[in-house]
Coordinates of C-alpha atoms in Angstrom, one line a residue:
M1 CA 20.8 45.8 -25.9
L2 CA 22.1 47.9 -23.0
D3 CA 23.7 46.5 -19.8
T4 CA 21.0 43.1 -20.1
T5 CA 21.3 39.7 -20.2
C6 CA 19.5 36.7 -21.3
W7 CA 20.4 34.5 -17.7
Y8 CA 22.0 35.0 -14.6
G9 CA 23.4 31.7 -14.5
E10 CA 23.6 28.7 -12.3
T11 CA 23.2 30.5 -8.9
A12 CA 20.8 32.9 -9.8
P13 CA 17.8 31.3 -8.2
A14 CA 19.6 31.2 -4.9
D15 CA 21.2 34.5 -5.6
W16 CA 17.8 36.2 -6.3
E17 CA 16.2 34.7 -3.4
G18 CA 18.4 35.8 -0.9
R19 CA 17.6 39.6 -2.3
A20 CA 14.1 39.0 -2.0
Q21 CA 14.1 37.4 1.4
K22 CA 16.5 40.7 2.7
A23 CA 13.9 43.0 1.2
L24 CA 11.3 41.4 2.8
R25 CA 12.8 41.0 6.2
D26 CA 15.0 44.2 6.4
G27 CA 13.1 46.7 3.5
L28 CA 14.7 47.8 0.5
D29 CA 16.7 50.3 2.1
S30 CA 18.6 47.5 3.7
L31 CA 19.8 46.8 0.0
A32 CA 20.9 50.5 -0.9
A33 CA 24.4 50.0 -0.6
F34 CA 24.5 46.6 -2.4
Q35 CA 22.5 48.5 -5.2
L36 CA 24.7 51.3 -5.9
N37 CA 27.8 48.8 -5.7
R38 CA 26.0 46.7 -8.6
W39 CA 24.9 49.9 -10.7
F40 CA 27.9 52.1 -10.2
S41 CA 31.6 51.8 -10.9
A42 CA 34.0 52.6 -7.8
G43 CA 33.7 56.1 -6.7
F44 CA 30.8 57.4 -9.3
A45 CA 27.9 57.4 -6.4
E46 CA 30.5 59.0 -3.9
Q47 CA 31.0 61.8 -6.6
N48 CA 27.5 61.8 -7.7
P49 CA 25.5 61.7 -4.4
E50 CA 22.4 63.4 -6.2
M51 CA 22.2 60.9 -8.4
G52 CA 22.6 58.1 -6.5
E53 CA 20.2 59.4 -3.9
R54 CA 17.7 59.8 -7.0
L55 CA 17.8 56.4 -8.4
L56 CA 17.8 54.7 -4.7
D57 CA 14.5 56.9 -4.0
V58 CA 13.0 55.1 -6.9
F59 CA 14.1 51.9 -6.2
R60 CA 12.9 52.5 -2.1
S61 CA 9.4 52.9 -3.8
N62 CA 9.1 49.7 -5.0
D63 CA 6.4 47.5 -3.5
L64 CA 8.1 44.9 -1.2
D65 CA 6.0 42.0 -2.7
H66 CA 6.4 42.9 -6.2
Y67 CA 10.0 43.8 -5.3
A68 CA 10.3 40.2 -4.3
A69 CA 8.1 38.7 -6.9
T70 CA 10.3 40.0 -9.7
C71 CA 13.6 38.9 -7.8
R72 CA 12.3 35.2 -8.1
A73 CA 11.1 36.0 -11.8
M74 CA 14.7 37.4 -12.7
G75 CA 16.2 34.2 -10.8
A76 CA 14.2 31.9 -12.8
M77 CA 14.7 33.8 -16.3
D78 CA 16.6 31.8 -18.7
L79 CA 16.2 32.8 -22.4
R80 CA 19.2 31.1 -23.9
A81 CA 17.4 29.4 -26.3
L82 CA 15.1 32.5 -27.2
V83 CA 17.9 34.8 -28.1
P84 CA 19.0 33.2 -31.3
A85 CA 15.7 33.9 -32.6
I86 CA 16.5 37.4 -32.9
T87 CA 17.3 37.9 -36.4
A88 CA 17.8 41.7 -36.3
P89 CA 20.9 43.5 -36.2
T90 CA 22.0 44.2 -32.7
T91 CA 24.3 45.9 -30.9
V92 CA 24.8 44.7 -27.2
I93 CA 26.8 47.7 -25.0
V94 CA 27.9 46.8 -21.6
G95 CA 29.7 48.5 -18.6
A96 CA 33.2 46.9 -17.8
Q97 CA 32.1 46.6 -14.8
D98 CA 28.7 45.6 -15.1
P99 CA 28.5 42.2 -12.8
A100 CA 25.2 41.3 -13.8
T101 CA 25.5 41.4 -17.7
D102 CA 27.6 38.6 -19.7
A103 CA 27.1 40.6 -22.9
E104 CA 29.8 38.0 -24.6
L105 CA 26.9 35.4 -24.1
L106 CA 24.5 37.2 -25.6
R107 CA 27.2 38.3 -28.9
Q108 CA 27.7 34.8 -29.3
L109 CA 23.9 33.6 -29.1
I110 CA 22.4 36.7 -31.3
P111 CA 23.6 36.6 -35.2
D112 CA 24.9 39.8 -36.5
T113 CA 25.8 41.1 -33.3
G114 CA 28.2 43.9 -32.3
L115 CA 29.3 44.1 -28.8
H116 CA 30.8 47.4 -27.1
V117 CA 32.6 47.2 -23.7
I118 CA 32.3 50.6 -22.0
P119 CA 35.0 51.3 -19.8
R120 CA 34.8 52.9 -16.1
C121 CA 31.1 52.0 -15.8
S122 CA 29.1 49.7 -14.3
H123 CA 25.8 48.2 -14.6
L124 CA 24.1 51.8 -15.5
S125 CA 26.1 52.7 -17.9
A126 CA 23.5 55.4 -19.9
V127 CA 23.9 56.7 -16.1
E128 CA 27.7 56.9 -15.6
R129 CA 28.7 57.3 -19.4
P130 CA 26.1 58.9 -21.4
D131 CA 28.2 60.8 -23.8
A132 CA 29.9 56.9 -24.6
I133 CA 26.8 55.5 -25.1
A134 CA 25.2 58.5 -27.0
R135 CA 28.2 58.0 -29.4
L136 CA 28.3 54.5 -29.6
L137 CA 24.3 54.5 -30.7
E138 CA 24.7 56.9 -33.2
A139 CA 27.8 55.4 -34.6
D140 CA 26.0 52.1 -34.8
L141 CA 22.7 53.6 -36.5
F142 CA 24.6 55.1 -39.0
T143 CA 26.7 52.3 -39.9
R144 CA 23.3 50.1 -40.5
I145 CA 21.2 52.8 -42.4

């Protein structure tokens, strides 16, 4: 599991509704700086402007109504009761500065779970630190074979 969560917390419904309303009122571009700050650690987007713009282009191409509906679904999501049913060996990987991922909660809820925290990256760790992600996945796969 890479930079993911099973629950966004008590304030999630209001937080995600705020994002939905802002997008509907002001357009997706109004969330661009917010997204970059969540996706990447400090300085990454400035040092890699083409990458940031490519991902923002994808973000901006979303249908507003669909984006708002997805925000509301994410805010309501609570999979904590289902996650312990995962029986396959699992690895949780998260960027150390990821504001959206409670990796420790996943590690506690899933039996036989390894947890790896990648320094110097945020929510899009596979974009920000692909080398570190590849090494971890390779090492994890070989230890499980």
